[in-house]
mmCIF file of C-alpha atoms and ligand atoms in Angstrom:
data_model
loop_
_atom_site.group_PDB
_atom_site.id
_atom_site.type_symbol
_atom_site.label_atom_id
_atom_site.label_comp_id
_atom_site.label_asym_id
_atom_site.label_seq_id
_atom_site.Cartn_x
_atom_site.Cartn_y
_atom_site.Cartn_z
ATOM 1 C CA UNK R 1 -5.969 -25.561 -19.926
ATOM 2 C CA UNK R 2 -7.863 -22.495 -18.695
ATOM 3 C CA UNK R 3 -5.887 -20.003 -16.726
ATOM 4 C CA UNK R 4 -6.969 -18.785 -13.291
ATOM 5 C CA UNK R 5 -8.457 -15.256 -13.421
ATOM 6 C CA UNK R 6 -7.881 -12.450 -10.954
ATOM 7 C CA UNK R 7 -9.497 -9.023 -10.595
ATOM 8 C CA UNK R 8 -7.219 -6.392 -9.078
ATOM 9 C CA UNK R 9 -9.020 -3.205 -8.055
ATOM 10 C CA UNK R 10 -6.637 -0.264 -7.961
ATOM 11 C CA UNK R 11 -4.538 -2.297 -10.397
ATOM 12 C CA UNK R 12 -3.001 0.811 -11.981
ATOM 13 C CA UNK R 13 -1.752 2.107 -8.644
ATOM 14 C CA UNK R 14 1.617 1.677 -6.975
ATOM 15 C CA UNK R 15 0.937 -1.676 -5.282
ATOM 16 C CA UNK R 16 -1.746 -2.810 -7.729
ATOM 17 C CA UNK R 17 0.578 -2.562 -10.720
ATOM 18 C CA UNK R 18 3.232 -4.687 -8.990
ATOM 19 C CA UNK R 19 0.527 -7.241 -8.195
ATOM 20 C CA UNK R 20 -0.632 -7.298 -11.849
ATOM 21 C CA UNK R 21 2.927 -8.235 -12.832
ATOM 22 C CA UNK R 22 3.152 -10.907 -10.138
ATOM 23 C CA UNK R 23 -0.104 -12.593 -11.175
ATOM 24 C CA UNK R 24 0.777 -12.485 -14.892
ATOM 25 C CA UNK R 25 4.159 -14.042 -14.112
ATOM 26 C CA UNK R 26 2.357 -16.816 -12.283
ATOM 27 C CA UNK R 27 0.138 -17.648 -15.291
ATOM 28 C CA UNK R 28 -3.045 -15.772 -14.342
ATOM 29 C CA UNK R 29 -5.348 -13.819 -16.609
ATOM 30 C CA UNK R 30 -5.456 -10.375 -14.979
ATOM 31 C CA UNK R 31 -8.294 -7.858 -14.993
ATOM 32 C CA UNK R 32 -6.929 -4.576 -13.772
ATOM 33 C CA UNK R 33 -9.695 -2.204 -12.647
ATOM 34 C CA UNK R 34 -8.971 1.431 -11.834
ATOM 35 C CA UNK R 35 -10.745 4.789 -12.008
ATOM 36 C CA UNK R 36 -7.331 6.457 -12.484
ATOM 37 C CA UNK R 37 -7.913 9.035 -9.756
ATOM 38 C CA UNK R 38 -4.619 8.273 -8.041
ATOM 39 C CA UNK R 39 -3.561 5.357 -10.275
ATOM 40 C CA UNK R 40 -2.010 5.928 -13.722
ATOM 41 C CA UNK R 41 -1.999 4.010 -16.995
ATOM 42 C CA UNK R 42 1.749 4.658 -17.153
ATOM 43 C CA UNK R 43 2.148 2.071 -14.354
ATOM 44 C CA UNK R 44 0.638 -0.742 -16.434
ATOM 45 C CA UNK R 45 1.317 0.434 -20.002
ATOM 46 C CA UNK R 46 3.995 -2.230 -20.471
ATOM 47 C CA UNK R 47 1.402 -4.946 -19.699
ATOM 48 C CA UNK R 48 -1.075 -4.070 -22.469
ATOM 49 C CA UNK R 49 0.893 -6.175 -24.993
ATOM 50 C CA UNK R 50 0.196 -9.274 -22.893
ATOM 51 C CA UNK R 51 -2.956 -11.074 -24.126
ATOM 52 C CA UNK R 52 -3.717 -12.102 -20.529
ATOM 53 C CA UNK R 53 -3.894 -8.498 -19.316
ATOM 54 C CA UNK R 54 -7.155 -6.531 -19.489
ATOM 55 C CA UNK R 55 -7.853 -3.034 -18.258
ATOM 56 C CA UNK R 56 -11.259 -1.821 -17.035
ATOM 57 C CA UNK R 57 -11.620 1.916 -16.453
ATOM 58 C CA UNK R 58 -14.159 1.791 -13.686
ATOM 59 C CA UNK R 59 -14.978 3.178 -10.272
ATOM 60 C CA UNK R 60 -15.279 0.271 -7.877
ATOM 61 C CA UNK R 61 -17.830 2.129 -5.739
ATOM 62 C CA UNK R 62 -20.343 1.671 -8.596
ATOM 63 C CA UNK R 63 -21.839 -1.685 -9.577
ATOM 64 C CA UNK R 64 -19.047 -3.880 -10.954
ATOM 65 C CA UNK R 65 -19.702 -6.387 -13.693
ATOM 66 C CA UNK R 66 -16.943 -8.770 -14.716
ATOM 67 C CA UNK R 67 -18.019 -11.318 -17.320
ATOM 68 C CA UNK R 68 -16.894 -14.915 -16.876
ATOM 69 C CA UNK R 69 -15.158 -16.774 -14.101
ATOM 70 C CA UNK R 70 -13.095 -15.200 -11.331
ATOM 71 C CA UNK R 71 -10.846 -17.121 -8.974
ATOM 72 C CA UNK R 72 -9.405 -14.241 -6.957
ATOM 73 C CA UNK R 73 -10.427 -10.647 -6.144
ATOM 74 C CA UNK R 74 -7.680 -8.385 -4.775
ATOM 75 C CA UNK R 75 -9.172 -5.154 -3.410
ATOM 76 C CA UNK R 76 -6.422 -2.542 -3.584
ATOM 77 C CA UNK R 77 -8.340 0.520 -4.810
ATOM 78 C CA UNK R 78 -7.980 3.529 -2.498
ATOM 79 C CA UNK R 79 -6.199 6.826 -2.158
ATOM 80 C CA UNK R 80 -3.298 5.953 0.115
ATOM 81 C CA UNK R 81 -1.416 9.062 1.136
ATOM 82 C CA UNK R 82 -2.359 11.608 3.802
ATOM 83 C CA UNK R 83 -2.547 14.472 1.296
ATOM 84 C CA UNK R 84 -4.846 12.370 -0.896
ATOM 85 C CA UNK R 85 -7.213 11.839 2.043
ATOM 86 C CA UNK R 86 -7.353 15.584 2.546
ATOM 87 C CA UNK R 87 -8.156 16.183 -1.108
ATOM 88 C CA UNK R 88 -10.429 13.156 -1.589
ATOM 89 C CA UNK R 89 -12.040 12.524 1.797
ATOM 90 C CA UNK R 90 -15.389 11.330 0.492
ATOM 91 C CA UNK R 91 -13.930 9.154 -2.278
ATOM 92 C CA UNK R 92 -11.593 7.603 0.326
ATOM 93 C CA UNK R 93 -14.539 6.749 2.571
ATOM 94 C CA UNK R 94 -16.569 5.480 -0.378
ATOM 95 C CA UNK R 95 -13.952 3.166 -1.816
ATOM 96 C CA UNK R 96 -13.218 1.655 1.595
ATOM 97 C CA UNK R 97 -16.905 1.120 2.367
ATOM 98 C CA UNK R 98 -19.033 0.932 -0.807
ATOM 99 C CA UNK R 99 -16.088 -0.266 -2.903
ATOM 100 C CA UNK R 100 -15.272 -3.064 -0.463
ATOM 101 C CA UNK R 101 -18.934 -4.053 -0.407
ATOM 102 C CA UNK R 102 -19.068 -4.235 -4.219
ATOM 103 C CA UNK R 103 -15.799 -6.172 -4.443
ATOM 104 C CA UNK R 104 -16.958 -8.630 -1.762
ATOM 105 C CA UNK R 105 -20.327 -9.037 -3.476
ATOM 106 C CA UNK R 106 -18.532 -9.866 -6.711
ATOM 107 C CA UNK R 107 -16.225 -12.380 -4.971
ATOM 108 C CA UNK R 108 -19.272 -13.985 -3.372
ATOM 109 C CA UNK R 109 -21.157 -14.225 -6.684
ATOM 110 C CA UNK R 110 -18.151 -15.740 -8.453
ATOM 111 C CA UNK R 111 -17.024 -18.037 -5.625
ATOM 112 C CA UNK R 112 -13.647 -16.238 -5.700
ATOM 113 C CA UNK R 113 -11.121 -15.862 -2.901
ATOM 114 C CA UNK R 114 -11.001 -12.228 -1.706
ATOM 115 C CA UNK R 115 -8.022 -10.350 -0.308
ATOM 116 C CA UNK R 116 -8.437 -6.929 1.309
ATOM 117 C CA UNK R 117 -5.593 -4.408 1.314
ATOM 118 C CA UNK R 118 -5.868 -3.068 4.838
ATOM 119 C CA UNK R 119 -3.386 -0.919 6.675
ATOM 120 C CA UNK R 120 -1.309 -0.173 9.737
ATOM 121 C CA UNK R 121 -3.535 2.942 9.983
ATOM 122 C CA UNK R 122 -6.060 0.619 11.670
ATOM 123 C CA UNK R 123 -3.786 0.992 14.723
ATOM 124 C CA UNK R 124 -4.005 4.823 14.516
ATOM 125 C CA UNK R 125 -1.515 6.603 16.796
ATOM 126 C CA UNK R 126 -0.656 3.375 18.602
ATOM 127 C CA UNK R 127 -0.401 2.990 22.343
ATOM 128 C CA UNK R 128 1.129 -0.475 21.922
ATOM 129 C CA UNK R 129 4.516 -0.777 20.272
ATOM 130 C CA UNK R 130 5.382 -2.622 18.073
ATOM 131 C CA UNK R 131 1.905 -3.312 16.712
ATOM 132 C CA UNK R 132 0.568 -6.861 16.855
ATOM 133 C CA UNK R 133 -2.544 -7.916 15.005
ATOM 134 C CA UNK R 134 -4.514 -8.332 18.241
ATOM 135 C CA UNK R 135 -4.118 -4.633 19.133
ATOM 136 C CA UNK R 136 -7.400 -2.769 18.410
ATOM 137 C CA UNK R 137 -5.815 0.591 17.807
ATOM 138 C CA UNK R 138 -6.126 4.229 18.786
ATOM 139 C CA UNK R 139 -7.883 6.022 15.943
ATOM 140 C CA UNK R 140 -9.399 9.499 15.921
ATOM 141 C CA UNK R 141 -12.567 8.967 13.865
ATOM 142 C CA UNK R 142 -13.179 12.682 13.239
ATOM 143 C CA UNK R 143 -9.652 13.857 12.384
ATOM 144 C CA UNK R 144 -8.435 14.347 8.794
ATOM 145 C CA UNK R 145 -6.895 10.841 8.670
ATOM 146 C CA UNK R 146 -10.106 9.308 10.028
ATOM 147 C CA UNK R 147 -11.546 9.037 6.512
ATOM 148 C CA UNK R 148 -8.895 6.478 5.603
ATOM 149 C CA UNK R 149 -8.494 4.770 8.952
ATOM 150 C CA UNK R 150 -12.201 4.299 9.557
ATOM 151 C CA UNK R 151 -12.883 3.263 5.955
ATOM 152 C CA UNK R 152 -10.262 0.536 6.254
ATOM 153 C CA UNK R 153 -11.547 -0.550 9.677
ATOM 154 C CA UNK R 154 -15.044 -0.734 8.207
ATOM 155 C CA UNK R 155 -13.609 -2.680 5.241
ATOM 156 C CA UNK R 156 -12.088 -5.225 7.637
ATOM 157 C CA UNK R 157 -15.420 -5.580 9.473
ATOM 158 C CA UNK R 158 -17.286 -5.999 6.166
ATOM 159 C CA UNK R 159 -14.764 -8.595 4.986
ATOM 160 C CA UNK R 160 -15.191 -10.620 8.188
ATOM 161 C CA UNK R 161 -18.989 -10.347 7.886
ATOM 162 C CA UNK R 162 -18.883 -11.739 4.327
ATOM 163 C CA UNK R 163 -16.615 -14.493 5.572
ATOM 164 C CA UNK R 164 -18.802 -15.401 8.545
ATOM 165 C CA UNK R 165 -22.242 -14.857 7.010
ATOM 166 C CA UNK R 166 -21.690 -15.814 3.358
ATOM 167 C CA UNK R 167 -18.706 -18.130 3.782
ATOM 168 C CA UNK R 168 -16.546 -16.090 1.388
ATOM 169 C CA UNK R 169 -12.931 -17.229 1.481
ATOM 170 C CA UNK R 170 -11.239 -14.033 2.661
ATOM 171 C CA UNK R 171 -7.789 -12.716 3.611
ATOM 172 C CA UNK R 172 -6.828 -9.368 5.168
ATOM 173 C CA UNK R 173 -3.348 -7.890 4.892
ATOM 174 C CA UNK R 174 -2.398 -4.931 7.088
ATOM 175 C CA UNK R 175 0.186 -3.122 5.012
ATOM 176 C CA UNK R 176 2.808 -0.954 6.713
ATOM 177 C CA UNK R 177 4.717 1.870 4.991
ATOM 178 C CA UNK R 178 5.887 0.557 1.634
ATOM 179 C CA UNK R 179 8.086 2.215 -0.975
ATOM 180 C CA UNK R 180 9.477 1.493 -4.408
ATOM 181 C CA UNK R 181 9.211 2.314 -8.093
ATOM 182 C CA UNK R 182 5.838 3.692 -9.292
ATOM 183 C CA UNK R 183 5.061 5.729 -6.213
ATOM 184 C CA UNK R 184 3.660 9.038 -7.412
ATOM 185 C CA UNK R 185 6.304 11.761 -7.313
ATOM 186 C CA UNK R 186 3.824 14.203 -5.833
ATOM 187 C CA UNK R 187 1.846 11.901 -3.553
ATOM 188 C CA UNK R 188 3.133 13.762 -0.510
ATOM 189 C CA UNK R 189 4.431 10.761 1.391
ATOM 190 C CA UNK R 190 7.824 10.952 3.010
ATOM 191 C CA UNK R 191 9.804 8.951 0.472
ATOM 192 C CA UNK R 192 8.543 10.540 -2.777
ATOM 193 C CA UNK R 193 8.696 13.967 -1.119
ATOM 194 C CA UNK R 194 12.290 13.547 0.069
ATOM 195 C CA UNK R 195 13.548 11.987 -3.152
ATOM 196 C CA UNK R 196 12.012 14.542 -5.455
ATOM 197 C CA UNK R 197 13.166 17.393 -3.203
ATOM 198 C CA UNK R 198 16.718 15.984 -3.145
ATOM 199 C CA UNK R 199 16.687 15.602 -6.930
ATOM 200 C CA UNK R 200 15.491 19.178 -7.394
ATOM 201 C CA UNK R 201 18.069 20.498 -4.941
ATOM 202 C CA UNK R 202 15.295 21.697 -2.604
ATOM 203 C CA UNK R 203 15.340 21.331 1.170
ATOM 204 C CA UNK R 204 13.715 18.210 2.599
ATOM 205 C CA UNK R 205 10.449 18.964 4.389
ATOM 206 C CA UNK R 206 10.529 17.056 7.680
ATOM 207 C CA UNK R 207 7.287 17.389 9.630
ATOM 208 C CA UNK R 208 7.533 18.078 13.362
ATOM 209 C CA UNK R 209 10.974 17.492 14.860
ATOM 210 C CA UNK R 210 11.338 14.296 12.820
ATOM 211 C CA UNK R 211 11.422 12.085 15.924
ATOM 212 C CA UNK R 212 8.306 10.152 14.855
ATOM 213 C CA UNK R 213 9.176 6.681 13.607
ATOM 214 C CA UNK R 214 8.182 4.542 10.631
ATOM 215 C CA UNK R 215 9.378 1.186 9.315
ATOM 216 C CA UNK R 216 9.791 1.073 5.536
ATOM 217 C CA UNK R 217 9.291 -2.046 3.428
ATOM 218 C CA UNK R 218 10.426 -2.431 -0.184
ATOM 219 C CA UNK R 219 7.565 -3.251 -2.559
ATOM 220 C CA UNK R 220 8.997 -6.609 -3.762
ATOM 221 C CA UNK R 221 9.075 -7.892 -0.187
ATOM 222 C CA UNK R 222 5.527 -6.695 0.390
ATOM 223 C CA UNK R 223 4.225 -8.404 -2.760
ATOM 224 C CA UNK R 224 5.929 -11.650 -1.722
ATOM 225 C CA UNK R 225 4.262 -11.451 1.713
ATOM 226 C CA UNK R 226 0.840 -10.758 0.179
ATOM 227 C CA UNK R 227 1.314 -13.628 -2.233
ATOM 228 C CA UNK R 228 2.051 -16.031 0.611
ATOM 229 C CA UNK R 229 -0.882 -14.754 2.646
ATOM 230 C CA UNK R 230 -3.259 -15.223 -0.296
ATOM 231 C CA UNK R 231 -2.147 -18.828 -0.630
ATOM 232 C CA UNK R 232 -2.340 -19.531 3.111
ATOM 233 C CA UNK R 233 -5.442 -20.404 5.155
ATOM 234 C CA UNK R 234 -5.194 -17.377 7.453
ATOM 235 C CA UNK R 235 -8.454 -15.439 7.576
ATOM 236 C CA UNK R 236 -7.649 -12.996 10.394
ATOM 237 C CA UNK R 237 -5.677 -9.794 9.625
ATOM 238 C CA UNK R 238 -1.938 -10.263 9.108
ATOM 239 C CA UNK R 239 0.729 -7.570 9.300
ATOM 240 C CA UNK R 240 3.111 -7.375 6.360
ATOM 241 C CA UNK R 241 5.878 -4.803 6.678
ATOM 242 C CA UNK R 242 9.520 -4.358 7.496
ATOM 243 C CA UNK R 243 10.203 -4.137 11.244
ATOM 244 C CA UNK R 244 13.365 -2.063 10.872
ATOM 245 C CA UNK R 245 12.220 1.150 12.515
ATOM 246 C CA UNK R 246 13.795 4.592 12.189
ATOM 247 C CA UNK R 247 12.962 8.210 12.852
ATOM 248 C CA UNK R 248 11.834 10.346 9.929
ATOM 249 C CA UNK R 249 14.898 12.540 10.468
ATOM 250 C CA UNK R 250 17.144 9.478 10.097
ATOM 251 C CA UNK R 251 15.199 8.521 7.005
ATOM 252 C CA UNK R 252 15.695 12.005 5.499
ATOM 253 C CA UNK R 253 19.435 11.759 6.263
ATOM 254 C CA UNK R 254 19.546 8.389 4.502
ATOM 255 C CA UNK R 255 17.945 9.902 1.387
ATOM 256 C CA UNK R 256 20.442 12.777 1.428
ATOM 257 C CA UNK R 257 23.339 10.340 1.750
ATOM 258 C CA UNK R 258 22.088 8.108 -1.039
ATOM 259 C CA UNK R 259 21.311 10.900 -3.486
ATOM 260 C CA UNK R 260 24.494 12.810 -2.649
ATOM 261 C CA UNK R 261 22.318 15.905 -2.342
ATOM 262 C CA UNK R 262 23.455 19.000 -0.448
ATOM 263 C CA UNK R 263 19.884 19.896 0.472
ATOM 264 C CA UNK R 264 19.160 20.641 4.113
ATOM 265 C CA UNK R 265 16.263 19.897 6.381
ATOM 266 C CA UNK R 266 13.318 22.285 6.409
ATOM 267 C CA UNK R 267 11.252 21.573 9.551
ATOM 268 C CA UNK R 268 7.491 22.033 9.001
ATOM 269 C CA UNK R 269 4.491 21.638 11.319
ATOM 270 C CA UNK R 270 3.469 18.104 12.174
ATOM 271 C CA UNK R 271 0.131 17.162 10.560
ATOM 272 C CA UNK R 272 -2.762 16.434 12.920
ATOM 273 C CA UNK R 273 -2.903 12.875 14.333
ATOM 274 C CA UNK R 274 0.404 11.914 12.715
ATOM 275 C CA UNK R 275 1.294 8.614 14.454
ATOM 276 C CA UNK R 276 4.307 9.062 16.757
ATOM 277 C CA UNK R 277 5.594 5.533 16.278
ATOM 278 C CA UNK R 278 4.960 2.652 13.918
ATOM 279 C CA UNK R 279 6.575 -0.733 13.664
ATOM 280 C CA UNK R 280 4.998 -4.006 12.608
ATOM 281 C CA UNK R 281 5.276 -7.078 14.789
ATOM 282 C CA UNK R 282 5.643 -9.703 12.055
ATOM 283 C CA UNK R 283 5.895 -12.812 14.252
ATOM 284 C CA UNK R 284 2.630 -14.076 12.810
ATOM 285 C CA UNK R 285 3.782 -13.698 9.170
ATOM 286 C CA UNK R 286 7.094 -15.364 10.065
ATOM 287 C CA UNK R 287 5.340 -18.250 11.763
ATOM 288 C CA UNK R 288 2.411 -18.836 9.384
ATOM 289 C CA UNK R 289 3.847 -17.743 6.058
ATOM 290 C CA UNK R 290 7.566 -18.312 6.559
ATOM 291 C CA UNK R 291 7.913 -14.726 5.350
ATOM 292 C CA UNK R 292 10.191 -11.879 6.293
ATOM 293 C CA UNK R 293 11.572 -8.954 4.299
ATOM 294 C CA UNK R 294 14.854 -9.480 2.474
ATOM 295 C CA UNK R 295 15.645 -6.209 0.686
ATOM 296 C CA UNK R 296 17.886 -3.862 2.682
ATOM 297 C CA UNK R 297 16.972 -0.187 2.935
ATOM 298 C CA UNK R 298 20.090 0.769 0.958
ATOM 299 C CA UNK R 299 19.184 -1.561 -1.924
ATOM 300 C CA UNK R 300 15.534 -0.614 -1.915
ATOM 301 C CA UNK R 301 16.299 3.107 -1.843
ATOM 302 C CA UNK R 302 18.819 2.743 -4.662
ATOM 303 C CA UNK R 303 16.258 0.965 -6.859
ATOM 304 C CA UNK R 304 13.602 3.554 -6.048
ATOM 305 C CA UNK R 305 16.017 6.395 -6.679
ATOM 306 C CA UNK R 306 16.715 5.055 -10.211
ATOM 307 C CA UNK R 307 13.003 5.196 -10.920
ATOM 308 C CA UNK R 308 12.575 8.720 -9.579
ATOM 309 C CA UNK R 309 15.622 9.960 -11.449
ATOM 310 C CA UNK R 310 14.305 8.564 -14.700
ATOM 311 C CA UNK R 311 10.791 9.943 -14.135
ATOM 312 C CA UNK R 312 12.122 13.377 -13.338
ATOM 313 C CA UNK R 313 14.534 13.277 -16.257
ATOM 314 C CA UNK R 314 17.376 14.323 -14.017
ATOM 315 C CA UNK R 315 20.783 13.633 -15.472
ATOM 316 C CA UNK R 316 22.982 14.846 -12.649
ATOM 317 C CA UNK R 317 22.015 15.198 -9.027
ATOM 318 C CA UNK R 318 22.226 18.735 -7.645
ATOM 319 C CA UNK R 319 25.344 18.789 -5.505
HETATM 320 N N1 UDP Z 401 6.622 13.340 6.491
HETATM 321 C C1 UDP Z 401 7.569 14.332 6.526
HETATM 322 N N2 UDP Z 401 7.747 15.099 5.406
HETATM 323 C C2 UDP Z 401 7.050 14.921 4.250
HETATM 324 C C3 UDP Z 401 6.092 13.893 4.220
HETATM 325 C C4 UDP Z 401 5.906 13.122 5.365
HETATM 326 O O1 UDP Z 401 8.245 14.540 7.547
HETATM 327 O O2 UDP Z 401 7.268 15.678 3.293
HETATM 328 C C5 UDP Z 401 6.432 12.522 7.694
HETATM 329 C C6 UDP Z 401 4.983 12.377 8.135
HETATM 330 O O3 UDP Z 401 4.620 13.459 8.977
HETATM 331 C C7 UDP Z 401 5.030 11.054 8.867
HETATM 332 C C8 UDP Z 401 6.111 10.267 8.126
HETATM 333 O O4 UDP Z 401 6.882 11.211 7.420
HETATM 334 O O5 UDP Z 401 5.430 11.227 10.204
HETATM 335 C C9 UDP Z 401 5.566 9.272 7.133
HETATM 336 O O6 UDP Z 401 4.620 9.944 6.371
HETATM 337 P P1 UDP Z 401 3.926 9.322 5.089
HETATM 338 O O7 UDP Z 401 3.008 10.346 4.553
HETATM 339 O O8 UDP Z 401 4.967 8.778 4.187
HETATM 340 O O9 UDP Z 401 3.129 8.066 5.626
HETATM 341 P P2 UDP Z 401 2.232 7.810 6.934
HETATM 342 O O10 UDP Z 401 3.007 6.767 7.640
HETATM 343 O O11 UDP Z 401 2.131 9.044 7.785
HETATM 344 O O12 UDP Z 401 0.953 7.389 6.403
#
């Protein structure tokens, strides 16, 4: 019997690598495509021994050729942290626009189902709280985050156009803050920053007064939600995230407690356009997919901490 085949763009990234594992476990042949700008072979090295895993070192903004059949295209390639957008603004815009176009064109040519990794950043600095899928957002197109937000909004529009005009079978997931093993230690996002600072005995850099909120979802829960969305009939964007909201200061305190670190808080300026609040309304995912997150913050942080400790080669936490 021939196995179903999936292409995962950004497959060597944080989320992409977890998806590669999920598809392999489900009996798929997996083509992992990545230009390794923010992804890393280390994330998928353990999969190379599997005959059903293939790696293509390619930039998805260029013409993509994948020989043979494809049943699913998962478009996850993109820089995904605010400091990456600052360093790679044009690549971020290109992968969201040209890259999405190429990936959709491929899905169309192969008759494959297409799933776009979109984002809560589509809601910008939201004026509606919590965020439901029918909220159109409050995005500054010309600010430093605009390169990501607008690229993903364009990607959603392009996905819907391919669905409506070409009849491509599409799905759109709006991903809220997610954490877990294989985040880059230096990607600048709150969790990797706080954990590596705590492990090094450095003070935790909280931006602004730390009163801005986020809602953090463990990667296994996210992958389960994406999996269910892919296998559902829902074409319109669907939020997947953990609705348990907290301030960034509370989050920093949680990391200090978990790591047993004696580091303090070092307040730094708030980056431009940093959303003041963020919390997914997941009623739609609950209703249509029967999905909700299961991993508690304590469990998720503990599992992530193990990964960071191992990567940093830290034997004892600085107390
Ligand atoms: N943040 C922080 N210190 C850091 C990194 C991030 O206080 O070292 C804040 C950031 O300003 C934002 C929140 O933590 O309010 C989440 O930031 P992250 O970059 O993880 O993701 P975002 O939700 O902003 O995309």
